[in-house]
């Protein structure tokens, strides 16, 4: 059905932006928006809520899941140091970083660029 409706400028712009973003025709965006408002549902109201099914991760006793992150950090730092040693013949390296982990390595001097 064809009808004439006078929209506020800001509302028209919101509808046009939505149509451009979703790549839908203006008429379809207007109809969907009116339908949702008149039915009293929200955009995501038509979908069922998402629930996470938790399950045990099966770690053996004595394994600390947080320790895996420390291990990954250590391996990353060692790989970085090896790369630095291959690139330079200087005995010491100066690294500009906010990461405090590099303080554990004697040949690396870490400088925090935010404090200097």
Tab-separated table of C-alpha atoms in Angstrom, residues 57-107:
chain	number	residue	atom	x	y	z
A	57	UNK	CA	38.791	-29.041	30.339
A	58	UNK	CA	40.373	-32.208	31.647
A	59	UNK	CA	43.627	-30.904	33.104
A	60	UNK	CA	45.520	-33.305	35.259
A	61	UNK	CA	46.118	-32.497	38.901
A	62	UNK	CA	49.002	-30.094	39.357
A	63	UNK	CA	48.551	-28.183	36.094
A	64	UNK	CA	47.802	-24.515	36.531
A	65	UNK	CA	45.895	-23.051	33.545
A	66	UNK	CA	47.355	-19.614	34.319
A	67	UNK	CA	50.805	-21.158	34.020
A	68	UNK	CA	50.222	-21.780	30.336
A	69	UNK	CA	50.131	-18.025	29.743
A	70	UNK	CA	53.392	-17.601	31.637
A	71	UNK	CA	54.936	-20.355	29.545
A	72	UNK	CA	53.751	-18.701	26.328
A	73	UNK	CA	55.156	-15.341	27.526
A	74	UNK	CA	58.518	-16.926	28.364
A	75	UNK	CA	58.735	-18.629	24.975
A	76	UNK	CA	57.805	-15.411	23.178
A	77	UNK	CA	60.406	-13.409	25.112
A	78	UNK	CA	63.127	-16.001	24.425
A	79	UNK	CA	62.300	-16.061	20.724
A	80	UNK	CA	62.455	-12.268	20.628
A	81	UNK	CA	65.830	-12.262	22.353
A	82	UNK	CA	67.225	-14.829	19.939
A	83	UNK	CA	66.023	-12.693	17.059
A	84	UNK	CA	67.675	-9.613	18.575
A	85	UNK	CA	70.948	-11.479	19.069
A	86	UNK	CA	70.971	-12.568	15.433
A	87	UNK	CA	70.368	-9.006	14.236
A	88	UNK	CA	73.108	-7.311	16.224
A	89	UNK	CA	76.624	-7.977	17.402
A	90	UNK	CA	76.303	-5.606	20.352
A	91	UNK	CA	76.646	-7.333	23.716
A	92	UNK	CA	73.530	-5.707	25.184
A	93	UNK	CA	70.117	-4.784	23.813
A	94	UNK	CA	67.884	-1.896	24.784
A	95	UNK	CA	64.204	-2.499	24.241
A	96	UNK	CA	61.542	0.197	24.487
A	97	UNK	CA	58.520	-1.530	25.964
A	98	UNK	CA	55.957	-1.250	28.722
A	99	UNK	CA	56.217	-5.000	29.350
A	100	UNK	CA	58.123	-5.639	32.570
A	101	UNK	CA	58.962	-9.270	31.725
A	102	UNK	CA	62.171	-8.311	29.925
A	103	UNK	CA	63.752	-7.323	33.245
A	104	UNK	CA	64.423	-11.019	33.869
A	105	UNK	CA	66.994	-11.183	31.097
A	106	UNK	CA	70.473	-9.906	31.975
A	107	UNK	CA	71.520	-8.883	28.441
